[in-house]
Structure formats: structure tokens, C-alpha cells
Amino acid sequence: MLSNCINRYGIAISTTIAMMIFVVLTVGMATQWTFDLFQPQFLWKAYNHYFLSMLEGSLDVPVEAIGKEGGYFNSKAYMYYGLLPTFVRALLFPFIDLSQTPVSYFSVLFFTLVGQVALQVSFIKVYLKISKSNRHALNLGLLVGVSCLLWFGSASFMISQNATLYHEPYAASLCLVNIYLALLLNDGFFQKENRNISLIPYALLAGLCIHARMPTALTLYLVTGILILVQTVRVRKQTQLSVGPFSILIQSLRSFWPAISILGLFGMSILWLNYAKYGDALSFMGGNYGYFFLEGFSERACKLIPQSDFANILRLVPNIIVYLTGSADLHWSLSWHLATGFGRLETPLVPLAILWGLPIFCFLYVLVTLARDFKSNTNKILLVALMLFSVGAFFQLKYATITHRYTAELWVPLFVCVLYLWFRLINSTKDLSENRVLLKLKYALGMCLLVTGISCQLYLALTHDYYINDGPGVHIWDYHYSDEDNAYLRSLTPEKVAEFRLEHKAQKNQKCAELAEKLGR
């Protein structure tokens, strides 16, 4: 008994030390080993001025802080990016001058480390709990493997290696996802008939995510919704009450009104924010996008590639191929023949089949396993939950732009399957009855995929320019857009915007025809 206790605490201490080393390595690689958390990155002024403006009671930002990435309304520039990263500015505001000091690296790493530490602690807690009755050596290996994947092979690690404006909302949303998954692990993926699980933390995380990344927030909202339904059905069954649609609705409102209220309040908050900025509660992206006024008649603006009524769905095909292979060779031809409309590519592209081979394999394995035994009510619920976890990825895959940072949205359902399988495996190692040879082959395959993916991530982090110089493929002045562009955007009064739109519409057919002739389309 005493030796077991000492062994468990020894593992806890050693994993804590390892976690501290992981933190140092993550920060070192993110900052190119300078450990300078206050070095400038592209558009670093944007969130700083967003926070400073809120202190003054407004929501607009200076044009020079956001440039082409802003939306222009009533002669003011607004950000459509989620406001959650301003929380970090609130923490730092008493100590530094935010008008002069870049804090984007601090922000990205703050969110990354909070989320990863929370999930790592959950790994350790689950492992120690199971090791009381199951001390199979394989469990320790599985713990090490999933920990290495989290710290050096995940979307959080990828996003942490850059601190441009674009990465801050991703870092915030992935932080919330990691904490959400930590809760799921602690609650055993809701596999046990436990009525006492609080859903308030899940609702808070989903609500906060609205102000980070909307696709991820939609995912967490839907998953939280099904958790509420699952728990409601359990309440009805354990009290021997009827389980009909109307009775479940009433019971969920009675039993889980705090969680439902939190989801509703956060939903109303984003609608209010949209209305305050754009005068339209449903205008999530605003409009009058800065690039629109300066792009001219490009291939994208002219929509030279055919676009059918089913373009959004058909676009899944070329996008999935590009993301998996990291090659754009088939992108143009597939887009043309499937009539998906123009699709923009930002290089470099990284093949996810190599980078995330293990998570992709786990996703497919879980999907097939659940579908094969679809008659099981538990599997039906798990399959629906997996589909809901994939909603954000679905919306990202049908988006017209492909860039590496967008894969962070694809990571969520993949990692959910990794954690689900890990949880199932460490709970069943003492009862393994599978053929030993087959079992060894499966674990060897998993190890190869894991090592390959992490090696690829580390290579990119240590040697590849993507993580250092991410941003638009144009010359950047002082980490922001040029004074000339900003001066033009600053001049955009409502009257000038209306005039620009009329001129753009009048010239579009002629200019686009000239472009099509030039490109041979």
C-alpha cells in the first residue's frame, strides 16, 4: 500500500517536472530562444488599442493599428476579431504602457500554456486515479505519448510559434477547448450514470469562446447542448419519469437553467457587440473590409472561376486534398471542374497526413468503430457528439481561403478522438484479450505516426520560416500596413464608401473581362 502511494506520487512529481520543462521549451521555440515576450509581431498594436479604446468607452481602433484587416463604418475602423485577447491586456495594463509595448507574444503564450497545463494536469489526475487499481506499464507509456502530442504535436503548439494578430484568437479558443476537454476527461466522457456533474463550467467555456473564435464557439455550444440533453434524460430515467421531447425540454430548463442562461447571456453579448459596432446584430464579420477598397479587380474579386449553387459543399473536396497533401497541384483544376469559385492559397502548405497522422487515424478509427455498432444507444450519442465536435472543422473546410493556421480548427475533432481512445485504453489495459501480435502492430503504428508528426512539428518550429515570418506576402512597414494605405482607409467617410461601391460596380464587368483575357480564362 505504502509502495503504491510512493510510486504514484513519484510519477506525479516527475510528470510535473517534465511539464515545467515542456513550458520552457515551448516558450523558447516560440521566441526563437530569446525568451522575449514583448517583441513586436505583425499588427501587434491592434488588440492593444482595442483594449485602450474600451477603457475610453468606444469600440473602434486607430486605422494604423488594424489597416486593411479592419471594417470601416461611419469613418471609424473596427476589428471583427474576438475580444477575448484583450483580457491579457487588462492583466498587464497596470504595469506597462500598452500604446508602446507589444504584448502579442505574451498573449499567445499565456493562453497556450494555461490551456495545455490544465489539460496536462487532467492527464495526470486520470492516470493516478486509474493506477490505483491498474498499474499496467503500458499506461505510463500512453501517458507519455499523449503528453508529448499535446505539447509538441498539437494545434496549440503550432499556434504558439507565432504571435501575429491572426494567431491570438486561435490561441484563446484552443485554450478554452483544452480546458473543456480536461473537464470531459475528469468527468469520464459522461460514460457513467452520474447526475451530479455540473454543466456550468462547460457553458462558461463555450460562452467565452464566442469572443475568441465563432466556429469553435458554435462547436462548444452544440456539444454543451447535447451534454445537457444527456444529463436531462438521466435525471428523468433515474427518477422513473417519462422521456418524451416535451418533458425533456421542461426538465432541462428546470434542472440546468444556470448553464442554459449562461449560454444565452453570452450569445446576447455578441449580438449586442455586433450592433454597437456595425448597427446590425447579425453582422458577425462587419463589412466594408479594408482589403476590398485596396485590392482592385483581382482574380478573387472578379470570381473568374465558375461557382455553382453547391460551391460551399463541393469546396470540401479540393480543400481536404490540399490540407492532407500539402500540395496545391490539383487545387485549381478541382476548383474549376467542381465549380467551387475562387479559392485563395497562402503558402507554405504543410501536409496534415504527416503532421497529424496519428490524430487523423484515431478520428477514422473512432468514427468507423462507433458506426459499426450504431444500434448501441451509447454509440449513437458518442457519434452525434463527434459530429458536433466537427462542426467548426466543417465550416473551416468549406471556406474559400486555405492557410496553415486554419488547421487549428480541424484539430478539435481529431484530438477529441485521441483523448477518447487514450481514456478507453488506459481503462482497459488490465483486461487486454486481443492477439498479442496484432496489439503490438497497432501500438507500433501509433508510435510511428506520433514520432513522425512531432518530428515534423519540431522541424517546422526550429527551422522553417513560416513560424517566424507569417503574414501577408507584401512588404510590411513597422509590423503594420503602409502609411499610404492607412491614409486612404482613414479617408473613408460613409459618402466615399458609397461612391466607391458605385464606381466599383460600374467598372467591374469591363475590368474583369480584361483580367480574364489576360489570364486566358
Tab-separated table of C-alpha atoms in Angstrom, residues 29-339:
chain	number	residue	atom	x	y	z
A	29	MET	CA	10.895	27.756	-29.523
A	30	ALA	CA	8.131	30.360	-29.822
A	31	THR	CA	10.536	33.244	-29.213
A	32	GLN	CA	13.480	31.782	-31.160
A	33	TRP	CA	15.215	31.169	-27.801
A	34	THR	CA	15.281	34.856	-26.865
A	35	PHE	CA	12.530	34.366	-24.243
A	36	ASP	CA	11.470	37.912	-25.088
A	37	LEU	CA	7.693	38.012	-24.628
A	38	PHE	CA	7.434	41.645	-25.701
A	39	GLN	CA	8.965	41.610	-29.181
A	40	PRO	CA	6.845	43.100	-31.991
A	41	GLN	CA	4.797	40.970	-34.350
A	42	PHE	CA	2.577	41.796	-37.304
A	43	LEU	CA	-0.318	44.091	-36.287
A	44	TRP	CA	0.676	43.992	-32.612
A	45	LYS	CA	-0.991	47.353	-31.991
A	46	ALA	CA	-4.470	46.098	-32.881
A	47	TYR	CA	-5.508	44.386	-29.633
A	48	ASN	CA	-3.587	46.890	-27.515
A	49	HIS	CA	-5.602	49.774	-28.935
A	50	TYR	CA	-8.807	47.725	-28.837
A	51	PHE	CA	-8.378	47.442	-25.071
A	52	LEU	CA	-7.355	51.102	-24.657
A	53	SER	CA	-10.392	52.187	-26.687
A	54	MET	CA	-12.703	50.130	-24.476
A	55	LEU	CA	-11.293	51.930	-21.450
A	56	GLU	CA	-12.404	55.176	-23.100
A	57	GLY	CA	-15.882	53.782	-23.797
A	58	SER	CA	-15.537	53.083	-27.521
A	59	LEU	CA	-15.015	50.012	-29.704
A	60	ASP	CA	-13.147	51.452	-32.689
A	61	VAL	CA	-9.366	51.358	-33.108
A	62	PRO	CA	-6.908	53.716	-34.845
A	63	VAL	CA	-6.596	52.946	-38.545
A	64	GLU	CA	-2.825	52.479	-38.277
A	65	ALA	CA	-3.387	49.703	-35.711
A	66	ILE	CA	-5.507	47.476	-37.963
A	67	GLY	CA	-5.152	48.761	-41.544
A	68	LYS	CA	-6.608	46.501	-44.238
A	69	GLU	CA	-7.800	43.979	-41.640
A	70	GLY	CA	-10.404	46.385	-40.271
A	71	GLY	CA	-14.008	47.091	-41.132
A	72	TYR	CA	-14.825	50.729	-41.901
A	73	PHE	CA	-18.101	52.241	-40.702
A	74	ASN	CA	-19.031	55.864	-40.045
A	75	SER	CA	-15.423	56.989	-40.621
A	76	LYS	CA	-14.144	54.592	-37.959
A	77	ALA	CA	-12.133	51.375	-38.045
A	78	TYR	CA	-13.402	48.283	-36.212
A	79	MET	CA	-11.954	44.823	-35.538
A	80	TYR	CA	-14.031	41.753	-36.255
A	81	TYR	CA	-11.610	39.530	-34.314
A	82	GLY	CA	-12.843	38.218	-30.958
A	83	LEU	CA	-12.175	40.477	-27.994
A	84	LEU	CA	-11.028	37.784	-25.517
A	85	PRO	CA	-7.293	38.545	-26.064
A	86	THR	CA	-7.942	41.979	-24.548
A	87	PHE	CA	-8.193	40.134	-21.198
A	88	VAL	CA	-4.404	39.724	-21.251
A	89	ARG	CA	-4.055	43.473	-21.812
A	90	ALA	CA	-6.223	44.051	-18.762
A	91	LEU	CA	-3.794	41.950	-16.700
A	92	LEU	CA	-0.764	43.860	-17.999
A	93	PHE	CA	-2.273	47.359	-18.106
A	94	PRO	CA	-1.184	48.405	-14.574
A	95	PHE	CA	2.446	47.523	-15.335
A	96	ILE	CA	3.251	48.543	-18.911
A	97	ASP	CA	2.397	51.200	-21.490
A	98	LEU	CA	0.195	49.357	-23.981
A	99	SER	CA	0.388	52.173	-26.506
A	100	GLN	CA	4.113	51.493	-26.892
A	101	THR	CA	4.751	47.892	-25.828
A	102	PRO	CA	3.929	44.821	-27.946
A	103	VAL	CA	2.364	42.050	-25.857
A	104	SER	CA	1.083	39.693	-28.549
A	105	TYR	CA	3.701	37.028	-27.773
A	106	PHE	CA	2.812	37.215	-24.097
A	107	SER	CA	-0.875	36.861	-25.003
A	108	VAL	CA	-0.440	33.861	-27.316
A	109	LEU	CA	1.807	32.032	-24.864
A	110	PHE	CA	-0.401	32.909	-21.892
A	111	PHE	CA	-3.437	31.268	-23.491
A	112	THR	CA	-1.400	28.354	-24.865
A	113	LEU	CA	0.228	27.487	-21.546
A	114	VAL	CA	-2.925	27.903	-19.458
A	115	GLY	CA	-4.824	25.511	-21.726
A	116	GLN	CA	-2.049	22.975	-22.028
A	117	VAL	CA	-1.209	22.931	-18.324
A	118	ALA	CA	-4.904	22.471	-17.473
A	119	LEU	CA	-5.167	19.508	-19.833
A	120	GLN	CA	-1.851	18.024	-18.694
A	121	VAL	CA	-2.988	18.168	-15.062
A	122	SER	CA	-6.131	16.325	-16.130
A	123	PHE	CA	-3.992	13.639	-17.801
A	124	ILE	CA	-2.071	13.144	-14.572
A	125	LYS	CA	-5.213	13.046	-12.411
A	126	VAL	CA	-6.882	10.462	-14.640
A	127	TYR	CA	-3.716	8.366	-14.781
A	128	LEU	CA	-3.217	8.412	-10.997
A	129	LYS	CA	-6.860	7.537	-10.397
A	130	ILE	CA	-6.682	4.543	-12.719
A	131	SER	CA	-3.278	3.408	-11.432
A	132	LYS	CA	-4.826	2.695	-8.026
A	133	SER	CA	-6.369	-0.449	-9.495
A	134	ASN	CA	-4.441	-0.867	-12.742
A	135	ARG	CA	-0.673	-0.418	-12.719
A	136	HIS	CA	-0.069	-1.827	-16.202
A	137	ALA	CA	3.246	-0.477	-17.554
A	138	LEU	CA	1.566	0.341	-20.847
A	139	ASN	CA	-0.481	3.067	-19.130
A	140	LEU	CA	2.650	5.064	-18.340
A	141	GLY	CA	3.741	4.832	-21.957
A	142	LEU	CA	0.317	6.034	-23.101
A	143	LEU	CA	0.532	8.964	-20.676
A	144	VAL	CA	3.932	9.975	-22.041
A	145	GLY	CA	2.707	9.646	-25.631
A	146	VAL	CA	-0.434	11.759	-25.249
A	147	SER	CA	1.520	14.365	-23.252
A	148	CYS	CA	4.163	14.689	-25.969
A	149	LEU	CA	1.426	15.036	-28.584
A	150	LEU	CA	-0.222	17.822	-26.585
A	151	TRP	CA	2.972	19.788	-26.018
A	152	PHE	CA	4.821	19.324	-29.305
A	153	GLY	CA	2.394	17.952	-31.869
A	154	SER	CA	-0.843	19.847	-31.332
A	155	ALA	CA	-2.547	22.859	-32.856
A	156	SER	CA	-1.823	24.772	-29.647
A	157	PHE	CA	1.908	24.227	-30.153
A	158	MET	CA	1.635	25.259	-33.795
A	159	ILE	CA	-0.249	28.461	-32.985
A	160	SER	CA	2.145	29.318	-30.152
A	161	GLN	CA	5.065	29.530	-32.577
A	162	ASN	CA	3.813	32.818	-33.974
A	163	ALA	CA	2.161	35.855	-32.404
A	164	THR	CA	0.652	37.782	-35.295
A	165	LEU	CA	-2.814	39.270	-34.907
A	166	TYR	CA	-4.281	36.210	-36.627
A	167	HIS	CA	-2.929	33.774	-34.049
A	168	GLU	CA	-4.228	35.457	-30.888
A	169	PRO	CA	-7.901	34.420	-31.279
A	170	TYR	CA	-6.801	30.889	-32.146
A	171	ALA	CA	-4.621	30.699	-29.038
A	172	ALA	CA	-7.560	31.873	-26.913
A	173	SER	CA	-10.062	29.437	-28.452
A	174	LEU	CA	-7.678	26.468	-28.211
A	175	CYS	CA	-7.040	27.331	-24.567
A	176	LEU	CA	-10.773	27.102	-23.893
A	177	VAL	CA	-11.033	23.859	-25.905
A	178	ASN	CA	-8.200	22.289	-23.888
A	179	ILE	CA	-9.860	23.225	-20.598
A	180	TYR	CA	-13.177	21.904	-21.949
A	181	LEU	CA	-11.515	18.594	-22.839
A	182	ALA	CA	-9.865	18.486	-19.410
A	183	LEU	CA	-13.332	18.690	-17.870
A	184	LEU	CA	-14.576	15.913	-20.153
A	185	LEU	CA	-11.678	13.703	-19.113
A	186	ASN	CA	-12.265	14.389	-15.426
A	187	ASP	CA	-15.935	13.537	-15.910
A	188	GLY	CA	-15.087	10.312	-17.757
A	189	PHE	CA	-16.596	11.477	-21.053
A	190	PHE	CA	-20.014	11.204	-19.302
A	191	GLN	CA	-19.815	7.403	-19.627
A	192	LYS	CA	-21.050	6.755	-16.101
A	193	GLU	CA	-24.583	7.384	-14.891
A	194	ASN	CA	-23.589	10.406	-12.811
A	195	ARG	CA	-26.298	13.009	-12.292
A	196	ASN	CA	-24.121	15.299	-10.186
A	197	ILE	CA	-21.824	16.619	-12.934
A	198	SER	CA	-22.017	20.418	-13.091
A	199	LEU	CA	-22.519	21.772	-16.587
A	200	ILE	CA	-21.882	25.389	-15.606
A	201	PRO	CA	-18.101	25.237	-16.371
A	202	TYR	CA	-18.847	23.779	-19.807
A	203	ALA	CA	-21.317	26.576	-20.506
A	204	LEU	CA	-18.850	29.251	-19.332
A	205	LEU	CA	-16.128	27.950	-21.626
A	206	ALA	CA	-18.486	27.758	-24.606
A	207	GLY	CA	-19.748	31.274	-23.879
A	208	LEU	CA	-16.264	32.753	-23.570
A	209	CYS	CA	-15.291	31.124	-26.848
A	210	ILE	CA	-17.816	33.332	-28.637
A	211	HIS	CA	-15.360	36.162	-28.039
A	212	ALA	CA	-12.413	34.170	-29.390
A	213	ARG	CA	-13.410	32.134	-32.473
A	214	MET	CA	-17.016	31.824	-33.594
A	215	PRO	CA	-16.688	28.435	-35.383
A	216	THR	CA	-15.114	26.917	-32.264
A	217	ALA	CA	-17.762	28.550	-30.094
A	218	LEU	CA	-20.516	27.013	-32.221
A	219	THR	CA	-18.872	23.621	-31.705
A	220	LEU	CA	-18.720	24.011	-27.925
A	221	TYR	CA	-22.285	25.353	-27.774
A	222	LEU	CA	-23.625	22.330	-29.635
A	223	VAL	CA	-21.608	19.844	-27.581
A	224	THR	CA	-22.731	21.526	-24.359
A	225	GLY	CA	-26.288	21.263	-25.631
A	226	ILE	CA	-26.031	17.515	-26.083
A	227	LEU	CA	-24.431	17.173	-22.632
A	228	ILE	CA	-27.467	18.961	-21.194
A	229	LEU	CA	-29.778	16.566	-23.048
A	230	VAL	CA	-27.817	13.501	-21.881
A	231	GLN	CA	-27.947	14.604	-18.270
A	232	THR	CA	-31.628	15.527	-18.549
A	233	VAL	CA	-32.508	12.061	-19.855
A	234	ARG	CA	-30.554	10.508	-16.976
A	235	VAL	CA	-32.451	12.626	-14.464
A	236	ARG	CA	-35.772	11.515	-15.960
A	237	LYS	CA	-34.817	7.843	-16.091
A	238	GLN	CA	-33.358	7.663	-12.580
A	239	THR	CA	-36.500	9.256	-11.156
A	240	GLN	CA	-38.610	6.884	-13.301
A	241	LEU	CA	-40.293	9.695	-15.219
A	242	SER	CA	-41.355	9.656	-18.853
A	243	VAL	CA	-38.779	10.520	-21.505
A	244	GLY	CA	-40.597	12.458	-24.194
A	245	PRO	CA	-39.428	15.505	-26.180
A	246	PHE	CA	-41.617	17.976	-24.275
A	247	SER	CA	-40.828	16.512	-20.858
A	248	ILE	CA	-37.085	16.570	-21.635
A	249	LEU	CA	-37.326	20.223	-22.668
A	250	ILE	CA	-39.116	21.208	-19.458
A	251	GLN	CA	-36.778	19.097	-17.319
A	252	SER	CA	-33.652	20.601	-18.918
A	253	LEU	CA	-34.934	24.107	-18.201
A	254	ARG	CA	-35.696	23.155	-14.607
A	255	SER	CA	-32.514	21.229	-13.864
A	256	PHE	CA	-29.938	23.079	-15.966
A	257	TRP	CA	-31.269	26.618	-16.192
A	258	PRO	CA	-27.987	28.140	-14.892
A	259	ALA	CA	-25.956	26.589	-17.734
A	260	ILE	CA	-28.625	27.449	-20.312
A	261	SER	CA	-28.782	31.024	-19.005
A	262	ILE	CA	-25.006	31.401	-19.312
A	263	LEU	CA	-25.116	30.225	-22.918
A	264	GLY	CA	-27.947	32.648	-23.633
A	265	LEU	CA	-26.256	35.636	-21.982
A	266	PHE	CA	-23.005	35.130	-23.880
A	267	GLY	CA	-24.980	34.715	-27.095
A	268	MET	CA	-26.743	38.008	-26.430
A	269	SER	CA	-23.404	39.675	-25.648
A	270	ILE	CA	-22.005	39.022	-29.129
A	271	LEU	CA	-25.228	40.257	-30.719
A	272	TRP	CA	-25.025	43.445	-28.676
A	273	LEU	CA	-21.365	43.889	-29.627
A	274	ASN	CA	-22.179	43.494	-33.317
A	275	TYR	CA	-24.971	46.049	-33.042
A	276	ALA	CA	-22.779	48.510	-31.152
A	277	LYS	CA	-20.057	48.320	-33.812
A	278	TYR	CA	-21.926	47.810	-37.067
A	279	GLY	CA	-25.537	48.720	-36.345
A	280	ASP	CA	-26.548	45.134	-37.186
A	281	ALA	CA	-26.713	42.420	-34.506
A	282	LEU	CA	-26.263	39.633	-37.056
A	283	SER	CA	-23.265	41.186	-38.816
A	284	PHE	CA	-20.531	38.999	-37.306
A	285	MET	CA	-17.837	39.984	-39.803
A	286	GLY	CA	-18.959	43.566	-40.134
A	287	GLY	CA	-18.327	44.529	-43.742
A	288	ASN	CA	-16.560	47.319	-45.622
A	289	TYR	CA	-13.439	45.178	-45.289
A	290	GLY	CA	-10.247	47.186	-45.748
A	291	TYR	CA	-8.842	44.834	-48.385
A	292	PHE	CA	-11.947	45.378	-50.521
A	293	PHE	CA	-11.063	49.045	-51.046
A	294	LEU	CA	-7.413	48.392	-51.936
A	295	GLU	CA	-7.488	45.025	-53.709
A	296	GLY	CA	-8.688	46.298	-57.054
A	297	PHE	CA	-10.091	43.905	-59.659
A	298	SER	CA	-8.235	40.740	-58.712
A	299	GLU	CA	-8.993	37.155	-59.686
A	300	ARG	CA	-10.790	36.776	-56.359
A	301	ALA	CA	-12.834	39.985	-56.722
A	302	CYS	CA	-13.809	39.092	-60.282
A	303	LYS	CA	-14.758	35.498	-59.398
A	304	LEU	CA	-13.178	34.157	-62.586
A	305	ILE	CA	-13.509	30.524	-61.508
A	306	PRO	CA	-17.067	29.155	-62.017
A	307	GLN	CA	-19.187	28.937	-58.884
A	308	SER	CA	-22.221	26.666	-58.643
A	309	ASP	CA	-25.061	26.706	-56.131
A	310	PHE	CA	-23.292	23.880	-54.292
A	311	ALA	CA	-19.879	25.552	-54.219
A	312	ASN	CA	-19.657	25.667	-50.424
A	313	ILE	CA	-20.110	21.901	-50.151
A	314	LEU	CA	-18.064	20.933	-53.209
A	315	ARG	CA	-15.203	23.107	-51.953
A	316	LEU	CA	-14.645	20.475	-49.272
A	317	VAL	CA	-13.037	18.213	-51.894
A	318	PRO	CA	-10.143	20.428	-53.066
A	319	ASN	CA	-9.615	21.863	-49.591
A	320	ILE	CA	-9.334	18.452	-47.906
A	321	ILE	CA	-6.898	17.271	-50.587
A	322	VAL	CA	-4.708	20.372	-50.203
A	323	TYR	CA	-4.679	20.173	-46.412
A	324	LEU	CA	-3.879	16.451	-46.371
A	325	THR	CA	-1.173	16.520	-49.042
A	326	GLY	CA	0.248	19.994	-48.545
A	327	SER	CA	0.237	20.314	-52.343
A	328	ALA	CA	-1.666	22.798	-54.489
A	329	ASP	CA	-1.145	20.852	-57.723
A	330	LEU	CA	-4.776	19.759	-58.037
A	331	HIS	CA	-6.390	22.759	-56.399
A	332	TRP	CA	-7.015	24.917	-59.468
A	333	SER	CA	-8.294	22.094	-61.685
A	334	LEU	CA	-10.577	20.690	-58.987
A	335	SER	CA	-11.927	24.158	-58.188
A	336	TRP	CA	-12.645	24.761	-61.874
A	337	HIS	CA	-14.283	21.405	-62.651
A	338	LEU	CA	-16.302	21.319	-59.411
A	339	ALA	CA	-17.272	24.989	-59.842
